[in-house]
Short mmCIF file of C-alpha atoms and ligand atoms in Angstrom, two decimals:
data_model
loop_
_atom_site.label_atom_id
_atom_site.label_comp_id
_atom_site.label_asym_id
_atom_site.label_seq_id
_atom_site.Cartn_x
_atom_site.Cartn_y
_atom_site.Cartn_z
CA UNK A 8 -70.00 -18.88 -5.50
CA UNK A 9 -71.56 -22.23 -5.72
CA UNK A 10 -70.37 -24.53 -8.97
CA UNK A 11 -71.90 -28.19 -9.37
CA UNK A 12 -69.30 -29.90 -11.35
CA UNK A 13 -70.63 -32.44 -13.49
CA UNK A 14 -68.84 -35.65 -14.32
CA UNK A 15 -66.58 -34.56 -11.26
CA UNK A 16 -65.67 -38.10 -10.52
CA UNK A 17 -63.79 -38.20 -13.89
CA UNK A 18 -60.14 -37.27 -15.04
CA UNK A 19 -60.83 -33.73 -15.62
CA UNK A 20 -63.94 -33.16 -13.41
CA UNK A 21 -61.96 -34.33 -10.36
CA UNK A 22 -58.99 -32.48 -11.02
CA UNK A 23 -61.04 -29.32 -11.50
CA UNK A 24 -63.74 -30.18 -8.27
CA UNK A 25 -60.69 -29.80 -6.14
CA UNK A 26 -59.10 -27.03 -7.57
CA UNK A 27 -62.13 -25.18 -7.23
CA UNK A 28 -62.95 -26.05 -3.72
CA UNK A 29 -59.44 -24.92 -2.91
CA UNK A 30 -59.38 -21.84 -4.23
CA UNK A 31 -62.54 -21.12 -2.26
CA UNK A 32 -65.73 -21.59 -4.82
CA UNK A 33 -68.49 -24.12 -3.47
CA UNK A 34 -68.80 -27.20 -5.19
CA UNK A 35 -70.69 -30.34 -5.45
CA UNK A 36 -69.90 -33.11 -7.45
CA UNK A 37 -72.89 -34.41 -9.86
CA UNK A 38 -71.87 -37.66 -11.06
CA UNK A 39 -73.67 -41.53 -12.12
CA UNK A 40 -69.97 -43.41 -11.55
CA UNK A 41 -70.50 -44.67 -15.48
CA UNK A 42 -66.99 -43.95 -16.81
CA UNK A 43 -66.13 -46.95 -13.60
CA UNK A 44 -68.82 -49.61 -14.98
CA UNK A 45 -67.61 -48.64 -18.43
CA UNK A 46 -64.07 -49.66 -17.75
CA UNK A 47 -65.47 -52.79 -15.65
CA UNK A 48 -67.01 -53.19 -18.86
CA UNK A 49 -63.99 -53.06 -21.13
CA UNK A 50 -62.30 -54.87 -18.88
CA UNK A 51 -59.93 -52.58 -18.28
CA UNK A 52 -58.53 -50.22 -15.20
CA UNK A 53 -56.44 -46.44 -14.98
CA UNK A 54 -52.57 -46.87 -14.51
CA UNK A 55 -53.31 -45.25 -10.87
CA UNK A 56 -55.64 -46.91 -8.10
CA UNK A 57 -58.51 -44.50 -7.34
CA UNK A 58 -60.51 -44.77 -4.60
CA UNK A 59 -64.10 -44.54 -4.41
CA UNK A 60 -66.04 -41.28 -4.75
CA UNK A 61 -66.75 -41.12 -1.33
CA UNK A 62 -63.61 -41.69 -0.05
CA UNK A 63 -61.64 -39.57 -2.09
CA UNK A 64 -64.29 -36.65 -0.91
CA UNK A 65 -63.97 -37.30 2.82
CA UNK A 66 -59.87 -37.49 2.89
CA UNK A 67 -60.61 -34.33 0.87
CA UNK A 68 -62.38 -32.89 3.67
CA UNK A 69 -59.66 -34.02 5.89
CA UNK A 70 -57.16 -32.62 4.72
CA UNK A 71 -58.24 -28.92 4.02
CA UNK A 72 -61.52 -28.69 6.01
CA UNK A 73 -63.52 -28.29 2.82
CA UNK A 74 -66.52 -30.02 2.52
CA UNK A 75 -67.72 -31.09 -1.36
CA UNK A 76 -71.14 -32.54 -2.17
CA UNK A 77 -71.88 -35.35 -3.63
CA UNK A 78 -74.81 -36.09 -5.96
CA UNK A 79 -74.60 -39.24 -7.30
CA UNK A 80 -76.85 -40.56 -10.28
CA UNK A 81 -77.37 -39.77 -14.05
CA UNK A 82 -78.31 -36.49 -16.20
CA UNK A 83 -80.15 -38.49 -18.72
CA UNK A 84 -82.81 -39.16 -15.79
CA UNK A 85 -84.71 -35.50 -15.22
CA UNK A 86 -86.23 -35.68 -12.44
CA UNK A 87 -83.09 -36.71 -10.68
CA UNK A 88 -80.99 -33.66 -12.42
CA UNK A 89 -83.89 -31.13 -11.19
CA UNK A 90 -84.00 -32.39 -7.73
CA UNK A 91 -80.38 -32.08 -7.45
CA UNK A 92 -80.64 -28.50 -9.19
CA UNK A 93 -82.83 -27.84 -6.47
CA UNK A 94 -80.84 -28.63 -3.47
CA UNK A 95 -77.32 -27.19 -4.59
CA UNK A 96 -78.53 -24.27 -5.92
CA UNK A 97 -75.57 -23.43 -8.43
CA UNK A 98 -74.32 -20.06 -9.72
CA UNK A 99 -72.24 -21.87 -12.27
CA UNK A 100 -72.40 -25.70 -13.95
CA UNK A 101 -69.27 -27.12 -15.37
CA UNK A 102 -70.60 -30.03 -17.79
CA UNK A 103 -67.87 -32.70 -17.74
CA UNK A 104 -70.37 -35.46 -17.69
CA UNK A 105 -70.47 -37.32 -21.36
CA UNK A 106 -68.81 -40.39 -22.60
CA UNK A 107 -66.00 -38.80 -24.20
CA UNK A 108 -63.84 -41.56 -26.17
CA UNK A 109 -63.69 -41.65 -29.99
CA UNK A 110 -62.86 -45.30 -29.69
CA UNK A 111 -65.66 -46.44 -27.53
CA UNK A 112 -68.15 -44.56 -29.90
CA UNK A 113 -67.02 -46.41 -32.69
CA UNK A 114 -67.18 -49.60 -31.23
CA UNK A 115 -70.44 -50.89 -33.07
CA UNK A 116 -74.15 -49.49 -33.03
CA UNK A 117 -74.90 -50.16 -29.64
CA UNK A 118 -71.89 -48.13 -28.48
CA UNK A 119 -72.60 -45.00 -31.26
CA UNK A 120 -76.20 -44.93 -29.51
CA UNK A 121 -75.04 -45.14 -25.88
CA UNK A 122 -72.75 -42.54 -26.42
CA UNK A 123 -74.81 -39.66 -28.44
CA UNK A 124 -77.56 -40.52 -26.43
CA UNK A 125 -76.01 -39.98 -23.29
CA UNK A 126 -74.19 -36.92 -24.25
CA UNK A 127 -76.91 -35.39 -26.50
CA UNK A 128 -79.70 -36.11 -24.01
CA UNK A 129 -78.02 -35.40 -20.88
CA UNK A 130 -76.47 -32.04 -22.41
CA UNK A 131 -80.01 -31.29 -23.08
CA UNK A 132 -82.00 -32.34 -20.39
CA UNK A 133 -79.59 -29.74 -18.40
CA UNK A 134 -80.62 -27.14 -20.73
CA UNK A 135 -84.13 -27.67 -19.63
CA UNK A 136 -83.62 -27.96 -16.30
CA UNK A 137 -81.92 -24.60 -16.44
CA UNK A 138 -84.00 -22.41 -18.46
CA UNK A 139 -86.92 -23.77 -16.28
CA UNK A 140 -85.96 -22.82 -12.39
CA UNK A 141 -82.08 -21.58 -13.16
CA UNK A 142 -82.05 -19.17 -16.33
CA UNK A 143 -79.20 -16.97 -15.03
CA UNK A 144 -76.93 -20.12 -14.46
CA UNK A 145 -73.79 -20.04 -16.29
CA UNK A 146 -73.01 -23.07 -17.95
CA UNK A 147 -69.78 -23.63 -19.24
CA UNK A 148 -69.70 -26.56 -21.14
CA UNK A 149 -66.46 -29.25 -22.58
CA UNK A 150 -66.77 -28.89 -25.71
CA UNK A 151 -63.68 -30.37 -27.96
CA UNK A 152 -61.48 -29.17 -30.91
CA UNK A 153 -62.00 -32.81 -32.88
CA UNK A 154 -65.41 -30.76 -33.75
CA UNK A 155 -64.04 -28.59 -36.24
CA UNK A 156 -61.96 -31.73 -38.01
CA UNK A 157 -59.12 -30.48 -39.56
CA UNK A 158 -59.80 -28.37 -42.44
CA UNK A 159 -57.49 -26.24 -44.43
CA UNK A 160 -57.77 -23.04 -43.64
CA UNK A 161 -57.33 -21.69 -39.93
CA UNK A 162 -59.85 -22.47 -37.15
CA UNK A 163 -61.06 -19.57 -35.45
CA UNK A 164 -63.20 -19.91 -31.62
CA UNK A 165 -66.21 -20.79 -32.79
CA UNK A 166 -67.07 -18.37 -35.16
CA UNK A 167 -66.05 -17.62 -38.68
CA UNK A 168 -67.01 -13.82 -40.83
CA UNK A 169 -67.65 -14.47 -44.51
CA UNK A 170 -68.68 -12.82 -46.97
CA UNK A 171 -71.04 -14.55 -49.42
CA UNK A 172 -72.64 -12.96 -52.44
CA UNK A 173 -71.86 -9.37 -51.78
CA UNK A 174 -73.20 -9.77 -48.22
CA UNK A 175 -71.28 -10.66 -44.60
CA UNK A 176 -71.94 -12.33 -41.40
CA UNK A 177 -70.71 -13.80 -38.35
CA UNK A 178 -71.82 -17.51 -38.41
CA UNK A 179 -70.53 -20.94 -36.54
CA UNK A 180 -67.69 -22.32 -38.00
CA UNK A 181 -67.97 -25.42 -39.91
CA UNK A 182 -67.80 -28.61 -38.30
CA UNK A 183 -66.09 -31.62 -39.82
CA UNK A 184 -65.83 -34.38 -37.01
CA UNK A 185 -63.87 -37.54 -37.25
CA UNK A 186 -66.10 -39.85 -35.04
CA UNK A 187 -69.23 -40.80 -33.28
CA UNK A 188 -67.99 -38.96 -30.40
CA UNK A 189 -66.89 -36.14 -31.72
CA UNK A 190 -70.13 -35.82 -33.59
CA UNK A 191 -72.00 -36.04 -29.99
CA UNK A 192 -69.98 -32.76 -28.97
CA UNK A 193 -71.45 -31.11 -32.19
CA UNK A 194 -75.14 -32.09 -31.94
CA UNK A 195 -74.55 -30.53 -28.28
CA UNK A 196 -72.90 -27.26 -29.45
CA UNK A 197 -76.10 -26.58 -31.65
CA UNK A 198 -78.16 -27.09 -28.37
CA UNK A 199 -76.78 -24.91 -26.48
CA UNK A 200 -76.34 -22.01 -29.00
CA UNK A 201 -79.87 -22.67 -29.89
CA UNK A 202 -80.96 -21.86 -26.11
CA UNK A 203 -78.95 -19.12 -25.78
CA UNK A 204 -80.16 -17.78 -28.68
CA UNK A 205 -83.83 -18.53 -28.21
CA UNK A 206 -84.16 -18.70 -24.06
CA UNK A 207 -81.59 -16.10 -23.53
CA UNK A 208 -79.17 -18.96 -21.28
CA UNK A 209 -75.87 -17.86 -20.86
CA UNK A 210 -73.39 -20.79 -21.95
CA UNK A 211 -69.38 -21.01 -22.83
CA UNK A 212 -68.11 -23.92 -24.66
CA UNK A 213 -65.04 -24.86 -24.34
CA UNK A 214 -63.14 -26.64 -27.01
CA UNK A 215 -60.56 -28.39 -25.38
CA UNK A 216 -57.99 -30.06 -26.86
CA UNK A 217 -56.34 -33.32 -25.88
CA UNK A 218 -55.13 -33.43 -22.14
CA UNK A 219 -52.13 -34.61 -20.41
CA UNK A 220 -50.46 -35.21 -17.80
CA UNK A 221 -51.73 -36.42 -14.30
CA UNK A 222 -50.56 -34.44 -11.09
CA UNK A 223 -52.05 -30.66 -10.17
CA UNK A 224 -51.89 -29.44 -6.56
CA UNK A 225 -54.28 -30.67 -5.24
CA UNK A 226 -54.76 -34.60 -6.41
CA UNK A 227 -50.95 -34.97 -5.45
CA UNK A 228 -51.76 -34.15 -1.83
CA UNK A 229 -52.37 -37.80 -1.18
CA UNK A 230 -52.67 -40.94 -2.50
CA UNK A 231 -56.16 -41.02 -1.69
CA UNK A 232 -56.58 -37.76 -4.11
CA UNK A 233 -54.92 -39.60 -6.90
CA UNK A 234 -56.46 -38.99 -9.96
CA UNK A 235 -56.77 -41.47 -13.21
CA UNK A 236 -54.80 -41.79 -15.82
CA UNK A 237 -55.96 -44.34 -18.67
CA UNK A 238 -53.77 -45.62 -21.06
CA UNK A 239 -55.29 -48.08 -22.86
CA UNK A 240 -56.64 -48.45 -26.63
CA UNK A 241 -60.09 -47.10 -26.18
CA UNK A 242 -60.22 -44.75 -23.18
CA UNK A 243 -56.25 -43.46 -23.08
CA UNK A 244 -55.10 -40.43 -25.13
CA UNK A 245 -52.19 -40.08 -27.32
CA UNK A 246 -49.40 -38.12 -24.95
CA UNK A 247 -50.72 -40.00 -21.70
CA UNK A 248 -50.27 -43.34 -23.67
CA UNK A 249 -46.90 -42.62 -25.06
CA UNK A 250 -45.18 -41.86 -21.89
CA UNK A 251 -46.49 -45.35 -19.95
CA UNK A 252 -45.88 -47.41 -22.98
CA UNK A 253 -42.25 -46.00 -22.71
CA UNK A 254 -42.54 -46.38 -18.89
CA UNK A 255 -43.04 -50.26 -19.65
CA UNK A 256 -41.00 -50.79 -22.80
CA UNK A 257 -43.80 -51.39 -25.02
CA UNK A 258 -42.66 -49.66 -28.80
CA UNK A 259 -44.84 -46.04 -29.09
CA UNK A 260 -48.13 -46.66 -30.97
CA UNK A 261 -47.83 -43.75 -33.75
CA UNK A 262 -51.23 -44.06 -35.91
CA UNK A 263 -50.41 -43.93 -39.79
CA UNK A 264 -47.68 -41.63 -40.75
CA UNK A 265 -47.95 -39.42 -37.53
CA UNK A 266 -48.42 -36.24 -39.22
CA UNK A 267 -51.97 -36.01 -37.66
CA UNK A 268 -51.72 -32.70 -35.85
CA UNK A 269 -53.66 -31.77 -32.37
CA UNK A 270 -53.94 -28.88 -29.78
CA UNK A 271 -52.93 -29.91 -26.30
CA UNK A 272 -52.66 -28.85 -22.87
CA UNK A 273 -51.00 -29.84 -19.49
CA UNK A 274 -54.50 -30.57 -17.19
CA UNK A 275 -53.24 -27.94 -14.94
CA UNK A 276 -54.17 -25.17 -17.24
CA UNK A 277 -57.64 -27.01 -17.59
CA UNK A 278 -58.41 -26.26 -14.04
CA UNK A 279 -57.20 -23.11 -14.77
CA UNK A 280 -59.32 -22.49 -17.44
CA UNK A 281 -62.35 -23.23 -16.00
CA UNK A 282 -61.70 -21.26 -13.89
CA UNK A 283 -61.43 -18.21 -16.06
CA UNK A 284 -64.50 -19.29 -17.73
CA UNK A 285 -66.57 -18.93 -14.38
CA UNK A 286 -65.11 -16.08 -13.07
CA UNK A 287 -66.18 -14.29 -15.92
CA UNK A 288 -69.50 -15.54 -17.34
CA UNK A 289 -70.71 -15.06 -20.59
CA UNK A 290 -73.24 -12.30 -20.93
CA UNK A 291 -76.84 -13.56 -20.95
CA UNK A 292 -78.24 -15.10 -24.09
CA UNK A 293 -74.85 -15.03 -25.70
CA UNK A 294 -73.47 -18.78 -26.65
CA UNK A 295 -69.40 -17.94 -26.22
CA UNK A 296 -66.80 -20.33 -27.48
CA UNK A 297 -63.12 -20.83 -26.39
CA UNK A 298 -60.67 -22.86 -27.80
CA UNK A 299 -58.62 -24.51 -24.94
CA UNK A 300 -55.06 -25.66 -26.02
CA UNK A 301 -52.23 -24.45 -25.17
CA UNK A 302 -49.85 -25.80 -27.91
CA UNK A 303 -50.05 -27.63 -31.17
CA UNK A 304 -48.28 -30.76 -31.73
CA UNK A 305 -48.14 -33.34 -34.39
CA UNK A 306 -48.41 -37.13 -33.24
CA UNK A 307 -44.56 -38.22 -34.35
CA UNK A 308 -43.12 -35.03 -33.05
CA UNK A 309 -44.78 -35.85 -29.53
CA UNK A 310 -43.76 -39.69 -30.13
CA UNK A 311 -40.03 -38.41 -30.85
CA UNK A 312 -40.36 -35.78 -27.63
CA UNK A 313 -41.01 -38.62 -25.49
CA UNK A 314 -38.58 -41.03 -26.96
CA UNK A 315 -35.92 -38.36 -26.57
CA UNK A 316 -37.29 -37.96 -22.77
CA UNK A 317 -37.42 -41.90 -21.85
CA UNK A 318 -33.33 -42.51 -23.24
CA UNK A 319 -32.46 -39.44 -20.89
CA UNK A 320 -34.15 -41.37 -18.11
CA UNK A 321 -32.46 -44.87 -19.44
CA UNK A 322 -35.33 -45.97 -21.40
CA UNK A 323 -34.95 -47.86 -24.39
CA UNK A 324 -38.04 -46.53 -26.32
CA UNK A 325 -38.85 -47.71 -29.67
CA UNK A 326 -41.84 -45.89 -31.87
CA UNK A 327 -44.02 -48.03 -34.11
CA UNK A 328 -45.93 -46.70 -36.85
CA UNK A 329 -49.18 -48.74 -36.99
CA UNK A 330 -51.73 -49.39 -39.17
CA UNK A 331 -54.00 -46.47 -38.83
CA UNK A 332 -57.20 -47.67 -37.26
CA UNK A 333 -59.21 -44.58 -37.85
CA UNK A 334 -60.40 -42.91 -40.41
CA UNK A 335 -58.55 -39.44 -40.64
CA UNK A 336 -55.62 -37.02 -42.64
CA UNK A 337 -52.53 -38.20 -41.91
CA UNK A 338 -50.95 -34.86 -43.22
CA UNK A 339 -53.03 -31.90 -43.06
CA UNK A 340 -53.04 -28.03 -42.37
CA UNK A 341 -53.79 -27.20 -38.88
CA UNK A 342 -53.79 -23.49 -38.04
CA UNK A 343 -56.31 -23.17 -34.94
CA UNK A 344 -56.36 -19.60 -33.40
CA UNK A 345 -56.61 -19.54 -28.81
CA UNK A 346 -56.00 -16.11 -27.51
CA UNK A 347 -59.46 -15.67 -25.85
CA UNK A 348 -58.60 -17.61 -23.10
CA UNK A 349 -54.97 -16.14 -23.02
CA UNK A 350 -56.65 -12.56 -22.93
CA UNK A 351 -58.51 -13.60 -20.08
CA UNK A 352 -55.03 -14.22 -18.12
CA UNK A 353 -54.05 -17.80 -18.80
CA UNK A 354 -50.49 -18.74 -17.97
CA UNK A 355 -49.87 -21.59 -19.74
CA UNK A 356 -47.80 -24.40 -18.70
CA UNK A 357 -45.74 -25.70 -22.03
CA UNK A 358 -44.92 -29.07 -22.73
CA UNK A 359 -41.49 -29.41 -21.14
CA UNK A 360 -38.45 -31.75 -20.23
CA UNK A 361 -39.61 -31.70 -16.58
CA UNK A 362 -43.24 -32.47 -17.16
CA UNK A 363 -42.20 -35.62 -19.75
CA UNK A 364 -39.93 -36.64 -16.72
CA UNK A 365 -42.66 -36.68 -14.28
CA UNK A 366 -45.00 -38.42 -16.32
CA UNK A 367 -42.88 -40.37 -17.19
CA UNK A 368 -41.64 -41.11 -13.55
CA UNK A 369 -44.79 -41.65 -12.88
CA UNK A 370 -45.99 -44.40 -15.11
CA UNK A 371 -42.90 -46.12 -14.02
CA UNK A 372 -43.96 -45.81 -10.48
CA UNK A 373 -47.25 -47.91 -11.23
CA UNK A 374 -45.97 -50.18 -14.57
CA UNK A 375 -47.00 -52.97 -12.31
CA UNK A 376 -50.58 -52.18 -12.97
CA UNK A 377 -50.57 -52.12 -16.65
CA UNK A 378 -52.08 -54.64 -18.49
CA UNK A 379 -49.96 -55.11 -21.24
CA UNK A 380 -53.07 -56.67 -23.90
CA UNK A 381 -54.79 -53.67 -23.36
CA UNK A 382 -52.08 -51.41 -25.19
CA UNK A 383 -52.69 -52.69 -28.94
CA UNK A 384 -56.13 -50.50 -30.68
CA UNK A 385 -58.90 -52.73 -31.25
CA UNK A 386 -61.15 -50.69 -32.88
CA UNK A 387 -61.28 -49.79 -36.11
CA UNK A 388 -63.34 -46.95 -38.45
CA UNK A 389 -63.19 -48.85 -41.28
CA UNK A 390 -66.02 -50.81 -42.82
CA UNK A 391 -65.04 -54.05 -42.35
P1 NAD B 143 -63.91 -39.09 -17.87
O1 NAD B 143 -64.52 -40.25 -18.54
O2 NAD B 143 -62.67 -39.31 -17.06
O3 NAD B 143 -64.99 -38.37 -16.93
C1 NAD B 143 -66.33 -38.16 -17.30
C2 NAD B 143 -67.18 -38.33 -16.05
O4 NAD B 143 -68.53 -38.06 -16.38
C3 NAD B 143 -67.13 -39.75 -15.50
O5 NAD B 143 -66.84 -39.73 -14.12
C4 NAD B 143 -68.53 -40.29 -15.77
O6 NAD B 143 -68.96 -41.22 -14.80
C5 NAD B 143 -69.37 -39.02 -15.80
N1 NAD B 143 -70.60 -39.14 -16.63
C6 NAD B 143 -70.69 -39.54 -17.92
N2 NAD B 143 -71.97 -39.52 -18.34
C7 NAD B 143 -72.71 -39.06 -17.29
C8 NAD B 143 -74.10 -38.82 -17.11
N3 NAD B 143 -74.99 -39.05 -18.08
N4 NAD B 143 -74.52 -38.36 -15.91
C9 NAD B 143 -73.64 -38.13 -14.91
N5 NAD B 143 -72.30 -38.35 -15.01
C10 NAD B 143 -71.85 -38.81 -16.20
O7 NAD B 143 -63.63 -37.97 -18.98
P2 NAD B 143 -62.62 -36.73 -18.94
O8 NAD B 143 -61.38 -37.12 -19.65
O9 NAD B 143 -62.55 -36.16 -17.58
O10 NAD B 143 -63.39 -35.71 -19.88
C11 NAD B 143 -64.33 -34.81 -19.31
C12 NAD B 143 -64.95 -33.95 -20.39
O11 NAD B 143 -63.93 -33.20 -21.05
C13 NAD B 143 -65.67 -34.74 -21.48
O12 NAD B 143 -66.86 -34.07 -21.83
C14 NAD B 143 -64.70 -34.75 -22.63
O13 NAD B 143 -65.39 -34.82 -23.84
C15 NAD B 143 -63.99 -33.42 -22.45
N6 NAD B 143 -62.62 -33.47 -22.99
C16 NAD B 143 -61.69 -34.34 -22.48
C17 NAD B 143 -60.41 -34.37 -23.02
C18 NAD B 143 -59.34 -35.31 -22.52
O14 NAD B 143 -58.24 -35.33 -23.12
N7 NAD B 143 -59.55 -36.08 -21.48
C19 NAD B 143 -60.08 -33.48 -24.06
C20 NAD B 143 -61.06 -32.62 -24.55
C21 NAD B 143 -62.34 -32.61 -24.01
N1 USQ B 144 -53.20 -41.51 -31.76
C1 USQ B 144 -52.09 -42.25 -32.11
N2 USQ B 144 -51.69 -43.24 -31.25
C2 USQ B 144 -52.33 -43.50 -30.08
C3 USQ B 144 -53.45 -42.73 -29.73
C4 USQ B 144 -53.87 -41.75 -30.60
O1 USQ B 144 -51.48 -42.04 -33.15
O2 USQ B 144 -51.90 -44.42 -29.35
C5 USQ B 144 -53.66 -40.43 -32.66
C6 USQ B 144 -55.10 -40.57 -33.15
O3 USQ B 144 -55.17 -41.34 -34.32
C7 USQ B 144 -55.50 -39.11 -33.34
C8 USQ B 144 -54.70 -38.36 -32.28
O4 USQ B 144 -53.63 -39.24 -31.90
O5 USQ B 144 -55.07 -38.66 -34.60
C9 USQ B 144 -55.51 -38.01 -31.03
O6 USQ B 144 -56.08 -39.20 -30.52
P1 USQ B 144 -56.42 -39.32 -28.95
O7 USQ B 144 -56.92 -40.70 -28.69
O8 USQ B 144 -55.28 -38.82 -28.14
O9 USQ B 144 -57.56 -38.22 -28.81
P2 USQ B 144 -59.03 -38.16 -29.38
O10 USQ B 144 -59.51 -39.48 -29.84
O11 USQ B 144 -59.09 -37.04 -30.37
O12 USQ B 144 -59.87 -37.80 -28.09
C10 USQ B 144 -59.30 -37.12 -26.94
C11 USQ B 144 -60.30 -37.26 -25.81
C12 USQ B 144 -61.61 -36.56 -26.23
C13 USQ B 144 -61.31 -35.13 -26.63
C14 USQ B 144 -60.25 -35.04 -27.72
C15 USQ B 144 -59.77 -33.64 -27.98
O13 USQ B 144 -60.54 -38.63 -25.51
O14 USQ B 144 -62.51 -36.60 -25.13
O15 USQ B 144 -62.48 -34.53 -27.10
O16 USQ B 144 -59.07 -35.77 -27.26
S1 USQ B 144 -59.38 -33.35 -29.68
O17 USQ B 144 -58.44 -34.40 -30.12
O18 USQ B 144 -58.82 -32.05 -29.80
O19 USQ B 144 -60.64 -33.49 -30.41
#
């Protein structure tokens, strides 16, 4: 089975390009090497040295025998994304390919713009591409959870039944997203229901939550397979930054009170779940959504977890509740329901002592690389 893997040069796109390729599937790796000019950009570099693209493919191939293409250049552009359509020939896409930081969308203007446009356009200029030459293509699609917000009642996958009026249907859940970003991921989910429902495309969104954690299989093989791991204000997520700021002695950054609550998952179940997702494709026409966490956590209860991790490794780790750059519930409800991908046979791996003390480990391992200004949040939600 041959799956392009778009944005596969990325932290979850590379993991899941080699997982893939081990376990047998064909890929190739559709990529424009963005995410690298964006942190040239920023000015800012992942706590692990990765090699380039190339590189990382051909010690790849060295090492197991397994060849993966490479396509390098930029869904936004068409004719590039239907040539390259043309040549791999894919049974399955996995769309990894946006500009996925809240921070960086929130920037200013310029940065809200570059980042719905690339997302929206790109997410939709695939949807072309596919129902033109590939209409039996599965796509399965990173979606996130920030795109139901946190409202308070539970969050079912995608869909909600109500009854209104005397009268009942099955309609999308409501979406309530906290930033430019997240917005992007909504505008996209309409998309893609709207071509399943009109063009009869087969699609499954996945709404992941936020990722951690930086080894799987196959990227610790070598150091040449390493994969990133960002930890800084605008690209770096909340459990990935905790356990390097701890790594260097820098006090936790806890947003606001810390009651913000999130669904999470170890990145070796996101392989996993893509997996899952190809190996059984949704039906044609029918736009299928999974919630992908594995747990639910609340922001000080992580920032305590990792405390509690760092002084068993002789850490002294401090936690700092900051000014709350964003705009968001501090305190909230947060009920969100994830058995389809547990009925499909995920086996998930829980947030435990061992993985906190090999993240942990980790960070320490390359503290030399941090850049300690690049820690603080910059940007801010509010007006002015
Ligand atoms: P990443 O920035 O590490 O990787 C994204 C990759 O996509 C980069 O290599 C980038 O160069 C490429 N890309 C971006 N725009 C492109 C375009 N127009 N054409 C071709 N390539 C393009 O991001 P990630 O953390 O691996 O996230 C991957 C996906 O998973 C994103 O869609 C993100 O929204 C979603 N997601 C990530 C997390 C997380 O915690 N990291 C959680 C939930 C959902
Ligand atoms: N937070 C802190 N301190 C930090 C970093 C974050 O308190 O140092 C808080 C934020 O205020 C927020 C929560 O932690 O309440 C999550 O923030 P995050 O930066 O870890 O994650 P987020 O901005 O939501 O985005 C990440 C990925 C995005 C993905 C999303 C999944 O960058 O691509 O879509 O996680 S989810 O959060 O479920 O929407």
């Amino acid at each position: 089975m041959k799956v392009l893997v778009i944005g596969g040069d990325g932290y979850c796109g590379w993991a899941t390009a080699l997982y893939l390729s081990n376990r047998g599937y064909e890929v190739g790796i559709l990529d424009s090497l963005v995410r690298r000019h964006w942190d040239n950009e920023l000015g800012i570099e992942t706590l692990t040295p990765i090699a380039p693209i190339q590189q990382r493919l051909q010690r790849w191939q060295d090492l197991t025998g397994k060849p993966i293409d490479l396509f390098v250049g930029d869904i936004t552009n068409y004719e590039f994304l239907q040539k390259t359509l043309h040549k791999f020939e894919p049974n399955a896409i996995v769309h990894f390919g946006e500009q996925r930081s809240a921070p960086f969308s929130m920037i200013d203007r310029e940065h809200a713009v570059v980042t719905q446009v690339n997302n929206v356009v790109g997410t939709l200029n695939l949807l072309y591409a596919m129902k033109e030459d590939f209409p039996d293509c599965h796509l399965v699609k990173l979606g996130t959870m920030g795109e139901y917000g946190t409202p308070n009642i539970d969050i079912e996958e995608g869909y909600i039944t109500i009854e209104h009026n005397g009268r009942k249907d099955t309609l999308p859940y409501p979406k309530q997203p906290g930033s430019m970003y997240h917005l992007s991921k909504v505008h996209d989910s309409h998309n893609i229901h709207f071509a399943c429902r009109i063009w009869g495309l087969r699609a499954t969104d996945l709404n992941q939550g936020v990722v951690y954690g930086v080894l799987t299989e196959e990227t610790g093989m070598d150091e040449l397979l390493i994969n990133r791991l960002d930890y800084d204000g605008v690209f770096g997520t909340a459990l990935n930054r905790f356990c390097i700021q701890a790594a260097i002695g820098h006090p936790l950054t806890v947003y606001g009170k810390g009651g913000q609550t999130r669904g999470f998952l170890d990145i070796r179940d996101t392989v996993r779940c893509i997996e899952l997702a190809i190996a059984n494709p949704a039906p044609s026409g029918e736009f299928r959504v999974f919630n992908q966490f594995t747990e639910l956590f609340s922001i000080g209860d992580l920032a305590l977890m990792v405390k509690k991790a760092g002084n068993a490794l002789g850490l002294n780790v401090e936690i700092n509740n900051l000014d709350n750059p964003r705009v968001e519930k501090e305190e909230h409800y947060f009920n969100a329901k994830n058995t389809k991908l547990l009925d499909l046979g995920l086996q998930p791996h829980l947030l435990s002592d061992s993985l906190l003390d090999s993240l942990l480990n980790f960070a320490v391992k390359y503290q030399k690389r941090v850049d300690h200004k690049q820690i603080l949040p910059k940007v801010s939600w509010h007006r002015n």
